[in-house]
The first five atom37 places (N, CA, C, CB, O) and aatype in JSON, in Angstrom:
{
  "aatype": [20, 20, 20, 20, 20, 20, 20, 20, 20, 20, 20, 20, 20, 20, 20, 20, 20, 20, 20, 20, 20, 20, 20, 20, 20, 20, 20, 20, 20, 20, 20, 20, 20, 20, 20, 20, 20, 20, 20, 20, 20, 20, 20, 20, 20, 20, 20, 20, 20, 20, 20, 20, 20, 20, 20, 20, 20, 20, 20, 20, 20, 20, 20, 20, 20, 20, 20, 20, 20, 20, 20, 20, 20, 20, 20, 20, 20, 20, 20, 20, 20, 20, 20, 20, 20, 20, 20, 20, 20, 20, 20, 20, 20, 20, 20, 20, 20, 20, 20, 20, 20, 20, 20, 20, 20, 20, 20, 20, 20, 20, 20, 20, 20, 20, 20, 20, 20, 20, 20, 20, 20, 20, 20, 20, 20, 20, 20, 20, 20],
  "atom_mask": [
    [1, 1, 1, 1, 1],
    [1, 1, 1, 1, 1],
    [1, 1, 1, 1, 1],
    [1, 1, 1, 1, 1],
    [1, 1, 1, 1, 1],
    [1, 1, 1, 1, 1],
    [1, 1, 1, 1, 1],
    [1, 1, 1, 1, 1],
    [1, 1, 1, 1, 1],
    [1, 1, 1, 1, 1],
    [1, 1, 1, 1, 1],
    [1, 1, 1, 1, 1],
    [1, 1, 1, 1, 1],
    [1, 1, 1, 1, 1],
    [1, 1, 1, 1, 1],
    [1, 1, 1, 1, 1],
    [1, 1, 1, 1, 1],
    [1, 1, 1, 1, 1],
    [1, 1, 1, 1, 1],
    [1, 1, 1, 1, 1],
    [1, 1, 1, 1, 1],
    [1, 1, 1, 1, 1],
    [1, 1, 1, 1, 1],
    [1, 1, 1, 1, 1],
    [1, 1, 1, 1, 1],
    [1, 1, 1, 1, 1],
    [1, 1, 1, 1, 1],
    [1, 1, 1, 1, 1],
    [1, 1, 1, 1, 1],
    [1, 1, 1, 1, 1],
    [1, 1, 1, 1, 1],
    [1, 1, 1, 1, 1],
    [1, 1, 1, 1, 1],
    [1, 1, 1, 1, 1],
    [1, 1, 1, 1, 1],
    [1, 1, 1, 1, 1],
    [1, 1, 1, 1, 1],
    [1, 1, 1, 1, 1],
    [1, 1, 1, 1, 1],
    [1, 1, 1, 1, 1],
    [1, 1, 1, 1, 1],
    [1, 1, 1, 1, 1],
    [1, 1, 1, 1, 1],
    [1, 1, 1, 1, 1],
    [1, 1, 1, 1, 1],
    [1, 1, 1, 1, 1],
    [1, 1, 1, 1, 1],
    [1, 1, 1, 1, 1],
    [1, 1, 1, 1, 1],
    [1, 1, 1, 1, 1],
    [1, 1, 1, 1, 1],
    [1, 1, 1, 1, 1],
    [1, 1, 1, 1, 1],
    [1, 1, 1, 1, 1],
    [1, 1, 1, 1, 1],
    [1, 1, 1, 1, 1],
    [1, 1, 1, 1, 1],
    [1, 1, 1, 1, 1],
    [1, 1, 1, 1, 1],
    [1, 1, 1, 1, 1],
    [1, 1, 1, 1, 1],
    [1, 1, 1, 1, 1],
    [1, 1, 1, 1, 1],
    [1, 1, 1, 1, 1],
    [1, 1, 1, 1, 1],
    [1, 1, 1, 1, 1],
    [1, 1, 1, 1, 1],
    [1, 1, 1, 1, 1],
    [1, 1, 1, 1, 1],
    [1, 1, 1, 1, 1],
    [1, 1, 1, 1, 1],
    [1, 1, 1, 1, 1],
    [1, 1, 1, 1, 1],
    [1, 1, 1, 1, 1],
    [1, 1, 1, 1, 1],
    [1, 1, 1, 1, 1],
    [1, 1, 1, 1, 1],
    [1, 1, 1, 1, 1],
    [1, 1, 1, 1, 1],
    [1, 1, 1, 1, 1],
    [1, 1, 1, 1, 1],
    [1, 1, 1, 1, 1],
    [1, 1, 1, 1, 1],
    [1, 1, 1, 1, 1],
    [1, 1, 1, 1, 1],
    [1, 1, 1, 1, 1],
    [1, 1, 1, 1, 1],
    [1, 1, 1, 1, 1],
    [1, 1, 1, 1, 1],
    [1, 1, 1, 1, 1],
    [1, 1, 1, 1, 1],
    [1, 1, 1, 1, 1],
    [1, 1, 1, 1, 1],
    [1, 1, 1, 1, 1],
    [1, 1, 1, 1, 1],
    [1, 1, 1, 1, 1],
    [1, 1, 1, 1, 1],
    [1, 1, 1, 1, 1],
    [1, 1, 1, 1, 1],
    [1, 1, 1, 1, 1],
    [1, 1, 1, 1, 1],
    [1, 1, 1, 1, 1],
    [1, 1, 1, 1, 1],
    [1, 1, 1, 1, 1],
    [1, 1, 1, 1, 1],
    [1, 1, 1, 1, 1],
    [1, 1, 1, 1, 1],
    [1, 1, 1, 1, 1],
    [1, 1, 1, 1, 1],
    [1, 1, 1, 1, 1],
    [1, 1, 1, 1, 1],
    [1, 1, 1, 1, 1],
    [1, 1, 1, 1, 1],
    [1, 1, 1, 1, 1],
    [1, 1, 1, 1, 1],
    [1, 1, 1, 1, 1],
    [1, 1, 1, 1, 1],
    [1, 1, 1, 1, 1],
    [1, 1, 1, 1, 1],
    [1, 1, 1, 1, 1],
    [1, 1, 1, 1, 1],
    [1, 1, 1, 1, 1],
    [1, 1, 1, 1, 1],
    [1, 1, 1, 1, 1],
    [1, 1, 1, 1, 1],
    [1, 1, 1, 1, 1],
    [1, 1, 1, 1, 1],
    [1, 1, 1, 1, 1],
    [1, 1, 1, 1, 1]
  ],
  "atom_positions": [
    [[0.72, -1.14, 0.02], [-0.21, -0.33, -0.13], [0.89, 1.14, 0.17], [-1.61, -0.74, 0.93], [1.75, 1.21, 1.05]],
    [[0.54, 2.24, -0.85], [1.35, 3.18, -0.81], [1.36, 4.2, 0.33], [1.2, 3.71, -1.88], [0.42, 4.3, 1.12]],
    [[2.46, 4.92, 0.39], [2.69, 5.74, 1.97], [1.48, 6.47, 2.13], [4.08, 6.94, 2.1], [0.92, 6.44, 3.23]],
    [[0.87, 7.33, 0.91], [-0.34, 8.35, 0.49], [-1.4, 7.79, 1.36], [-0.84, 8.36, -1.25], [-1.91, 8.28, 2.37]],
    [[-1.62, 6.68, 0.79], [-2.69, 6.14, 1.67], [-2.83, 5.4, 2.85], [-3.23, 5.56, 1.11], [-3.91, 5.05, 3.32]],
    [[-1.14, 5.06, 3.56], [-1.62, 5.08, 4.63], [-1.88, 5.8, 5.52], [-1.31, 4.62, 4.96], [-2.4, 5.45, 6.58]],
    [[-1.41, 7.54, 5.05], [-1.44, 8.15, 5.53], [-2.95, 8.91, 5.95], [-0.58, 8.49, 5.05], [-3.33, 9.58, 6.91]],
    [[-3.49, 8.49, 4.84], [-5.18, 8.86, 4.57], [-5.76, 7.9, 5.65], [-5.9, 8.43, 2.75], [-6.45, 8.53, 6.45]],
    [[-5.71, 6.93, 5.84], [-6.07, 5.98, 6.82], [-6.26, 6.7, 8.16], [-5.03, 4.88, 6.92], [-7.21, 7.01, 8.88]],
    [[-4.38, 6.89, 8.17], [-4.54, 7.56, 9.88], [-4.83, 9.15, 9.76], [-2.83, 7.38, 10.96], [-4.48, 9.93, 10.64]],
    [[-5.25, 9.4, 9.02], [-5.7, 10.78, 8.82], [-7.24, 10.6, 9.0], [-5.25, 11.42, 7.34], [-7.76, 11.65, 9.37]],
    [[-8.08, 9.59, 8.85], [-9.32, 9.5, 9.19], [-9.07, 8.69, 10.87], [-10.22, 8.64, 7.87], [-10.15, 8.43, 11.41]],
    [[-8.29, 8.44, 11.37], [-8.31, 7.16, 12.13], [-8.32, 9.05, 13.56], [-6.4, 5.39, 11.83], [-8.95, 9.38, 14.56]],
    [[-7.0, 9.78, 12.53], [-6.62, 11.12, 13.55], [-8.1, 12.01, 13.66], [-5.15, 12.3, 12.72], [-8.5, 12.47, 14.73]],
    [[-8.75, 12.14, 12.49], [-10.15, 12.59, 12.59], [-11.56, 12.15, 13.81], [-10.54, 12.17, 11.25], [-12.61, 12.71, 14.11]],
    [[-11.0, 11.09, 14.17], [-11.97, 10.41, 14.84], [-11.5, 10.64, 16.21], [-12.14, 8.95, 14.43], [-12.34, 10.77, 17.1]],
    [[-10.0, 10.7, 16.52], [-9.42, 11.37, 17.56], [-10.14, 12.78, 18.08], [-8.04, 11.6, 17.12], [-10.73, 12.83, 19.16]],
    [[-10.05, 13.79, 17.28], [-10.54, 15.24, 17.17], [-12.15, 15.45, 17.02], [-9.83, 15.89, 15.87], [-12.73, 16.49, 17.32]],
    [[-12.67, 14.49, 16.61], [-13.88, 14.56, 17.14], [-14.76, 13.88, 18.33], [-14.34, 14.39, 16.27], [-15.9, 14.22, 18.63]],
    [[-13.81, 12.59, 19.1], [-14.31, 12.19, 20.05], [-14.09, 13.56, 21.15], [-13.7, 10.79, 20.34], [-15.05, 13.95, 21.81]],
    [[-13.02, 14.09, 21.23], [-12.26, 15.16, 21.98], [-13.47, 15.87, 21.99], [-10.88, 15.91, 21.32], [-14.28, 15.82, 22.92]],
    [[-13.65, 16.71, 20.73], [-14.7, 17.75, 21.01], [-15.93, 17.12, 21.23], [-14.86, 18.74, 19.92], [-16.67, 17.98, 21.72]],
    [[-16.43, 16.22, 21.14], [-17.79, 15.65, 21.6], [-17.65, 15.49, 23.06], [-18.19, 14.21, 20.9], [-18.62, 15.84, 23.73]],
    [[-16.74, 15.09, 23.62], [-17.09, 15.34, 25.22], [-16.59, 16.28, 26.04], [-16.8, 14.33, 25.95], [-16.55, 16.25, 27.27]],
    [[-16.18, 17.2, 25.24], [-15.67, 18.45, 25.89], [-16.89, 19.28, 25.51], [-14.13, 19.06, 25.32], [-16.8, 20.4, 26.02]],
    [[-17.76, 19.15, 24.95], [-19.03, 19.78, 24.41], [-20.09, 19.18, 25.38], [-19.35, 19.41, 22.74], [-21.07, 19.89, 25.63]],
    [[-19.98, 17.77, 26.04], [-21.13, 17.07, 26.66], [-20.51, 17.34, 28.45], [-21.29, 15.12, 25.98], [-21.09, 17.07, 29.5]],
    [[-19.53, 17.78, 28.3], [-18.81, 18.59, 30.04], [-19.47, 19.73, 29.92], [-16.82, 19.04, 30.3], [-20.08, 20.07, 30.93]],
    [[-19.54, 20.4, 29.04], [-19.64, 21.81, 28.77], [-21.65, 22.36, 28.8], [-18.72, 21.99, 26.98], [-22.3, 23.32, 29.21]],
    [[-21.89, 21.24, 28.2], [-23.44, 21.71, 27.65], [-24.37, 20.6, 28.54], [-23.7, 21.47, 25.59], [-25.57, 20.72, 28.79]],
    [[-23.67, 19.75, 28.87], [-24.69, 18.52, 29.47], [-25.07, 17.43, 28.97], [-25.81, 18.84, 29.71], [-24.9, 17.29, 27.76]],
    [[-25.54, 16.62, 29.54], [-26.03, 15.85, 28.72], [-27.6, 15.72, 28.3], [-25.59, 14.85, 29.16], [-27.97, 14.99, 27.38]],
    [[-28.57, 16.59, 29.16], [-29.96, 16.68, 28.59], [-29.55, 17.66, 26.79], [-31.2, 17.8, 30.06], [-29.7, 17.23, 25.64]],
    [[-29.24, 18.5, 27.1], [-28.57, 19.81, 25.57], [-28.16, 18.32, 24.79], [-26.49, 21.42, 26.01], [-29.16, 17.72, 24.39]],
    [[-27.1, 17.76, 24.55], [-26.84, 17.29, 23.82], [-27.48, 15.49, 23.55], [-25.66, 17.68, 23.99], [-26.66, 14.73, 23.03]],
    [[-28.45, 15.08, 23.79], [-29.23, 14.44, 23.57], [-30.71, 15.1, 23.43], [-29.02, 13.6, 24.37], [-31.68, 14.41, 23.13]],
    [[-30.78, 16.23, 23.62], [-32.09, 16.34, 23.14], [-31.95, 17.52, 21.66], [-33.15, 16.93, 24.59], [-30.98, 17.74, 20.93]],
    [[-33.2, 18.04, 21.66], [-33.1, 19.36, 19.78], [-32.2, 19.85, 20.08], [-34.31, 20.85, 19.22], [-31.81, 20.32, 19.01]],
    [[-31.6, 20.09, 20.7], [-30.55, 21.82, 20.36], [-31.28, 22.88, 19.83], [-29.25, 21.77, 19.07], [-30.72, 23.66, 19.06]],
    [[-32.53, 23.02, 20.14], [-33.03, 23.98, 19.49], [-32.44, 25.2, 20.5], [-34.66, 23.81, 19.26], [-32.83, 26.27, 20.04]],
    [[-31.74, 25.36, 21.55], [-31.03, 26.85, 22.41], [-29.78, 26.78, 21.94], [-30.94, 26.91, 24.25], [-29.26, 25.9, 22.64]],
    [[-29.18, 27.08, 21.39], [-27.75, 27.41, 21.56], [-27.05, 27.45, 22.69], [-27.53, 28.45, 21.16], [-27.16, 28.5, 23.31]],
    [[-26.27, 26.54, 23.21], [-25.31, 26.85, 24.51], [-24.07, 27.14, 23.84], [-25.09, 25.55, 25.66], [-23.44, 26.41, 23.07]],
    [[-23.76, 28.4, 24.27], [-22.11, 28.87, 23.63], [-21.02, 27.44, 24.3], [-21.4, 30.97, 24.58], [-21.15, 27.12, 25.48]],
    [[-20.45, 27.01, 23.78], [-19.05, 26.71, 24.21], [-17.77, 28.07, 24.57], [-18.54, 25.77, 22.93], [-17.74, 29.09, 23.89]],
    [[-17.0, 27.86, 25.5], [-15.86, 28.63, 26.1], [-14.58, 28.21, 26.54], [-16.24, 29.15, 27.06], [-14.59, 26.98, 26.52]],
    [[-13.72, 28.53, 26.85], [-12.21, 27.98, 26.67], [-12.3, 26.72, 26.25], [-11.3, 27.97, 27.95], [-12.94, 26.42, 25.24]],
    [[-11.89, 26.16, 26.72], [-10.97, 24.57, 26.49], [-11.93, 23.66, 25.32], [-10.88, 23.4, 28.36], [-11.41, 22.89, 24.52]],
    [[-12.72, 23.8, 25.36], [-14.03, 22.94, 24.85], [-14.31, 24.03, 23.4], [-15.67, 22.88, 26.32], [-14.53, 23.44, 22.34]],
    [[-14.3, 25.16, 23.37], [-14.36, 25.72, 22.35], [-12.98, 25.67, 21.49], [-14.85, 26.91, 22.68], [-12.97, 25.18, 20.37]],
    [[-11.92, 26.15, 22.02], [-10.67, 25.84, 21.35], [-11.17, 24.75, 20.54], [-9.41, 25.48, 22.3], [-11.76, 25.06, 19.51]],
    [[-11.04, 23.51, 20.84], [-11.17, 21.92, 20.65], [-11.95, 22.26, 19.47], [-11.96, 20.85, 21.94], [-11.51, 22.3, 18.32]],
    [[-13.58, 22.58, 19.96], [-14.48, 22.36, 18.66], [-14.02, 23.19, 17.42], [-16.03, 22.79, 18.97], [-14.4, 22.67, 16.37]],
    [[-13.17, 24.54, 17.24], [-12.64, 24.59, 16.86], [-11.84, 24.18, 15.7], [-12.65, 24.66, 17.43], [-12.01, 24.26, 14.48]],
    [[-10.7, 23.58, 16.64], [-9.44, 22.83, 16.1], [-10.31, 21.72, 15.17], [-8.31, 22.05, 17.49], [-10.02, 21.53, 13.99]],
    [[-11.5, 20.94, 15.9], [-12.02, 20.02, 14.56], [-12.49, 20.2, 13.64], [-12.69, 19.32, 14.61], [-12.22, 19.6, 12.6]],
    [[-13.7, 21.49, 13.83], [-13.94, 22.21, 12.47], [-12.99, 22.47, 11.76], [-14.51, 23.33, 12.52], [-13.44, 22.52, 10.62]],
    [[-11.89, 22.68, 11.75], [-10.89, 23.46, 10.91], [-10.08, 21.9, 10.36], [-9.76, 24.81, 12.02], [-9.53, 21.88, 9.26]],
    [[-10.1, 20.92, 11.07], [-9.57, 19.67, 10.62], [-10.47, 19.25, 9.25], [-9.67, 18.54, 11.87], [-10.19, 18.83, 8.13]],
    [[-11.45, 19.53, 9.82], [-12.47, 18.63, 8.61], [-12.31, 19.86, 7.65], [-14.52, 18.12, 9.08], [-11.6, 19.5, 6.71]],
    [[-12.6, 20.81, 7.55], [-12.17, 21.97, 6.82], [-10.66, 21.57, 5.8], [-11.88, 23.23, 8.08], [-10.59, 22.15, 4.71]],
    [[-9.76, 20.82, 6.1], [-8.48, 20.61, 5.38], [-8.77, 19.14, 4.95], [-7.05, 20.85, 6.32], [-8.42, 19.01, 3.78]],
    [[-9.28, 17.93, 5.47], [-9.34, 17.15, 5.21], [-9.76, 16.98, 3.81], [-9.76, 16.79, 6.0], [-9.05, 16.53, 2.92]],
    [[-10.83, 17.33, 3.69], [-11.69, 16.68, 2.5], [-10.33, 17.41, 1.2], [-13.93, 17.52, 2.39], [-10.36, 16.72, 0.18]],
    [[-9.42, 18.39, 1.11], [-8.51, 18.76, 0.12], [-7.54, 17.18, 0.31], [-7.64, 20.48, 0.5], [-7.22, 16.39, -0.58]],
    [[-7.34, 17.14, 1.34], [-5.48, 16.24, 1.68], [-6.28, 14.81, 1.31], [-4.47, 16.26, 4.04], [-5.53, 13.85, 1.14]],
    [[-7.64, 14.58, 1.18], [-7.98, 12.88, 0.81], [-8.18, 13.33, -0.72], [-9.69, 11.91, 1.71], [-7.5, 12.76, -1.57]],
    [[-8.97, 14.22, -1.06], [-8.93, 14.24, -2.48], [-7.77, 14.4, -3.38], [-9.66, 15.11, -2.78], [-7.9, 14.22, -4.6]],
    [[-6.33, 14.8, -2.7], [-5.06, 14.99, -3.01], [-4.58, 13.29, -2.88], [-4.3, 16.19, -1.95], [-4.49, 12.49, -3.81]],
    [[-4.45, 13.17, -2.16], [-4.42, 11.57, -2.23], [-4.62, 10.81, -3.16], [-5.13, 11.05, -1.58], [-3.79, 10.19, -3.84]],
    [[-5.95, 10.83, -3.25], [-6.65, 9.78, -4.1], [-5.98, 10.16, -5.88], [-8.69, 10.03, -3.89], [-5.5, 9.31, -6.63]],
    [[-6.1, 11.38, -6.12], [-5.94, 11.71, -7.29], [-4.44, 11.02, -7.56], [-6.15, 13.27, -7.46], [-4.19, 10.2, -8.44]],
    [[-3.37, 11.63, -6.43], [-2.16, 10.71, -6.86], [-2.03, 9.28, -7.39], [-1.46, 10.63, -5.88], [-1.69, 8.64, -8.39]],
    [[-2.56, 9.1, -5.99], [-2.67, 7.46, -5.96], [-3.24, 6.84, -7.05], [-3.48, 6.93, -4.85], [-2.5, 6.18, -7.79]],
    [[-4.65, 6.95, -7.34], [-5.32, 6.61, -8.62], [-4.94, 6.82, -10.06], [-6.34, 7.15, -8.55], [-5.39, 6.22, -11.03]],
    [[-3.85, 7.98, -10.04], [-2.7, 8.32, -11.12], [-1.74, 7.9, -11.28], [-2.29, 9.24, -11.18], [-1.0, 8.21, -12.22]],
    [[-1.42, 6.9, -10.2], [0.15, 6.87, -10.25], [1.1, 7.39, -10.32], [0.52, 6.52, -10.75], [2.2, 7.09, -10.8]],
    [[0.63, 8.46, -9.71], [1.85, 9.73, -9.71], [2.55, 9.85, -8.39], [1.18, 11.33, -10.0], [3.35, 10.77, -8.24]],
    [[2.36, 9.15, -7.58], [3.03, 8.95, -6.25], [4.45, 8.87, -6.26], [2.58, 7.78, -5.61], [5.02, 7.89, -6.74]],
    [[5.16, 10.0, -5.7], [6.74, 9.97, -5.37], [7.06, 10.12, -4.09], [7.53, 10.98, -6.01], [6.2, 10.05, -3.21]],
    [[8.74, 10.42, -3.78], [8.86, 10.39, -2.52], [8.34, 11.92, -1.73], [10.34, 9.97, -2.33], [8.2, 12.12, -0.52]],
    [[8.14, 12.82, -2.83], [7.57, 14.5, -2.67], [5.81, 14.04, -1.92], [7.43, 15.62, -4.87], [5.23, 14.35, -0.88]],
    [[5.49, 13.3, -2.95], [3.71, 12.84, -2.2], [3.96, 12.05, -1.11], [2.52, 11.77, -3.24], [3.25, 12.52, -0.21]],
    [[4.7, 10.93, -0.6], [4.79, 10.68, 0.4], [4.67, 11.67, 1.64], [5.65, 10.15, 0.26], [3.79, 11.87, 2.48]],
    [[6.3, 12.38, 1.33], [6.44, 13.37, 2.45], [5.45, 14.38, 2.4], [7.74, 14.03, 2.47], [5.41, 14.91, 3.51]],
    [[4.76, 14.83, 1.74], [3.46, 15.72, 1.95], [2.48, 14.95, 2.79], [2.73, 16.14, 0.52], [1.81, 15.54, 3.63]],
    [[2.41, 14.07, 2.66], [1.24, 12.83, 2.98], [1.44, 12.99, 4.58], [1.66, 10.93, 2.26], [0.56, 13.28, 5.39]],
    [[2.82, 12.72, 4.83], [3.39, 12.66, 6.09], [3.76, 13.93, 6.99], [4.49, 11.97, 5.9], [4.09, 13.95, 8.17]],
    [[3.59, 15.02, 6.06], [4.33, 16.42, 6.93], [2.43, 16.97, 7.15], [5.88, 17.97, 5.53], [2.08, 17.79, 8.0]],
    [[1.46, 16.26, 6.12], [0.34, 16.86, 6.8], [-0.01, 16.09, 8.14], [-0.86, 16.89, 5.84], [-0.09, 16.75, 9.17]],
    [[-0.23, 14.7, 8.17], [-0.34, 14.28, 9.34], [0.21, 14.33, 10.58], [-0.36, 13.58, 9.2], [-0.33, 14.26, 11.69]],
    [[1.23, 14.43, 10.29], [2.01, 14.94, 11.69], [1.57, 16.7, 11.98], [4.04, 14.78, 11.42], [1.68, 17.18, 13.11]],
    [[1.22, 17.27, 11.15], [0.86, 18.65, 11.21], [-0.3, 18.41, 12.36], [0.34, 19.37, 9.65], [-0.26, 18.65, 13.57]],
    [[-1.37, 17.84, 11.53], [-2.85, 18.14, 12.34], [-2.11, 16.86, 13.18], [-4.84, 17.92, 11.36], [-2.62, 15.89, 12.62]],
    [[-1.35, 16.4, 14.04], [-1.52, 15.88, 15.26], [-0.85, 16.85, 15.67], [-1.16, 14.53, 15.63], [-1.53, 17.26, 16.61]],
    [[0.14, 17.59, 15.6], [0.39, 18.53, 16.43], [-0.61, 19.6, 17.25], [1.13, 19.09, 15.76], [-0.71, 20.02, 18.41]],
    [[-1.37, 19.8, 15.79], [-2.23, 20.82, 15.87], [-3.02, 21.12, 16.75], [-2.8, 20.83, 15.13], [-3.15, 22.21, 17.31]],
    [[-3.91, 19.61, 17.01], [-4.79, 19.14, 18.21], [-4.5, 20.2, 19.86], [-4.25, 17.23, 18.47], [-5.15, 20.94, 20.6]],
    [[-3.2, 19.71, 19.75], [-2.74, 19.84, 21.6], [-2.3, 21.51, 21.33], [-0.91, 18.45, 22.38], [-2.64, 22.26, 22.24]],
    [[-1.64, 22.09, 20.27], [-1.57, 23.29, 20.18], [-2.61, 24.22, 20.93], [-1.54, 23.44, 18.98], [-2.63, 24.96, 21.91]],
    [[-3.6, 23.71, 19.76], [-4.64, 25.02, 19.69], [-5.53, 25.08, 20.68], [-5.51, 25.09, 18.47], [-6.12, 26.13, 20.92]],
    [[-5.77, 23.71, 21.51], [-5.89, 23.1, 22.8], [-5.39, 24.08, 23.58], [-5.22, 21.81, 23.0], [-6.08, 25.05, 23.88]],
    [[-4.16, 23.93, 23.97], [-3.46, 24.56, 25.32], [-3.49, 26.8, 24.2], [-0.88, 23.27, 25.76], [-3.11, 27.89, 24.64]],
    [[-3.88, 26.55, 23.34], [-3.86, 28.1, 23.38], [-2.75, 29.21, 22.61], [-3.73, 28.33, 24.82], [-2.64, 30.44, 22.68]],
    [[-2.06, 28.23, 21.91], [-0.52, 29.01, 21.45], [-0.88, 29.6, 19.76], [1.16, 27.52, 21.41], [-0.97, 28.97, 18.71]],
    [[-1.0, 30.86, 20.03], [-1.75, 31.34, 18.74], [-0.51, 31.38, 17.26], [-2.47, 33.17, 19.17], [-0.73, 31.09, 16.09]],
    [[0.64, 31.79, 17.84], [1.66, 31.45, 16.06], [2.26, 30.36, 15.89], [3.0, 32.38, 15.66], [2.74, 30.0, 14.81]],
    [[2.31, 29.64, 17.09], [2.55, 28.17, 17.14], [1.7, 27.79, 15.73], [1.92, 27.36, 18.72], [2.09, 27.75, 14.56]],
    [[-0.04, 27.43, 16.52], [-1.12, 27.3, 15.4], [-1.26, 27.3, 14.36], [-1.73, 27.8, 15.34], [-1.85, 26.43, 13.71]],
    [[-0.7, 28.37, 13.91], [-0.59, 29.18, 12.63], [0.47, 28.48, 11.91], [-0.23, 30.77, 12.84], [0.35, 28.25, 10.71]],
    [[1.42, 28.15, 12.52], [3.21, 27.18, 11.59], [2.58, 26.47, 11.56], [4.94, 26.63, 12.18], [2.31, 26.24, 10.38]],
    [[1.88, 25.64, 12.44], [1.58, 24.43, 12.25], [0.36, 24.06, 11.17], [1.36, 24.0, 13.51], [0.57, 23.15, 10.38]],
    [[-0.73, 24.66, 11.15], [-1.79, 24.83, 10.37], [-0.98, 24.76, 9.02], [-2.67, 26.16, 10.69], [-1.14, 23.76, 8.32]],
    [[0.13, 26.06, 8.46], [0.77, 26.29, 7.36], [1.52, 24.83, 6.85], [1.73, 27.5, 7.65], [1.38, 24.42, 5.69]],
    [[2.07, 24.31, 7.57], [3.02, 22.77, 7.46], [1.94, 21.81, 6.73], [3.55, 21.95, 9.31], [2.24, 20.94, 5.91]],
    [[0.62, 22.11, 7.16], [-0.28, 20.87, 7.04], [-0.91, 21.51, 5.93], [-1.29, 20.35, 8.36], [-1.52, 20.56, 5.43]],
    [[-1.12, 22.37, 5.3], [-1.41, 23.07, 4.3], [-0.27, 23.14, 3.1], [-1.74, 24.28, 4.85], [-0.61, 23.05, 1.92]],
    [[1.38, 23.37, 3.58], [2.22, 22.63, 2.39], [2.31, 21.34, 1.93], [3.35, 22.74, 2.56], [2.64, 21.0, 0.8]],
    [[1.91, 20.43, 3.12], [1.39, 18.62, 2.95], [0.87, 18.23, 1.87], [0.27, 18.09, 3.87], [1.22, 17.32, 1.12]],
    [[-0.5, 19.37, 1.78], [-1.51, 19.02, 0.68], [-0.59, 19.21, -0.4], [-2.92, 19.94, 0.57], [-0.22, 18.19, -0.98]],
    [[-0.08, 20.5, -0.86], [0.25, 21.08, -1.94], [1.46, 20.34, -2.15], [0.33, 22.54, -1.89], [1.92, 20.35, -3.29]],
    [[1.89, 19.87, -1.51], [2.86, 18.63, -1.99], [2.56, 17.62, -2.5], [3.49, 18.09, -1.18], [3.35, 17.13, -3.31]],
    [[1.42, 17.01, -2.26], [1.04, 15.89, -2.65], [0.37, 16.16, -4.09], [0.16, 15.28, -1.59], [0.57, 15.42, -5.06]],
    [[-0.48, 17.37, -4.12], [-1.41, 17.75, -4.99], [-0.52, 18.33, -6.4], [-2.41, 18.87, -4.21], [-1.14, 18.52, -7.44]],
    [[0.6, 18.53, -6.34], [1.82, 19.25, -6.69], [1.81, 18.29, -8.03], [3.28, 19.22, -5.5], [1.73, 18.57, -9.22]],
    [[1.93, 17.07, -7.32], [2.67, 15.88, -8.71], [0.97, 15.56, -9.32], [3.85, 13.74, -7.86], [1.05, 14.93, -10.38]],
    [[0.11, 15.73, -9.08], [-1.09, 15.45, -9.99], [-0.26, 16.9, -11.71], [-3.26, 16.15, -8.7], [0.06, 16.89, -12.9]],
    [[-0.34, 17.54, -10.88], [-0.19, 18.22, -12.36], [1.25, 18.43, -13.05], [-0.78, 19.67, -12.27], [1.38, 19.26, -13.95]],
    [[2.35, 17.61, -12.56], [3.46, 17.86, -12.54], [4.11, 16.93, -13.99], [3.94, 17.55, -11.06], [5.3, 16.98, -14.26]]
  ]
}
């Protein structure tokens, strides 16, 4: 199996970590009744729960681009050392992103996010080369 597909698999698992962490913190903040109910009234998240929720939503925003880029280069048989490195860069940057955002380190968070986008570009660029 190509490295890029392995990284895609790991990124799915990582997405579940983001989702579970955000859900658990929402449950603690909003309570079981709100989470199990109709959610007609919005209870705002604050602090750690809000940061992890934003990190989780940010993950979902980049994941689709990463997944599409990986599938394009694998199906198109355009994988190479650069696409493998780009896929690894994306996954490791996203691993680092969650705790950095949760802790609240603003400039490092932006740097790590940028690294993940560079990883996507590294993968996708092989489709056009």
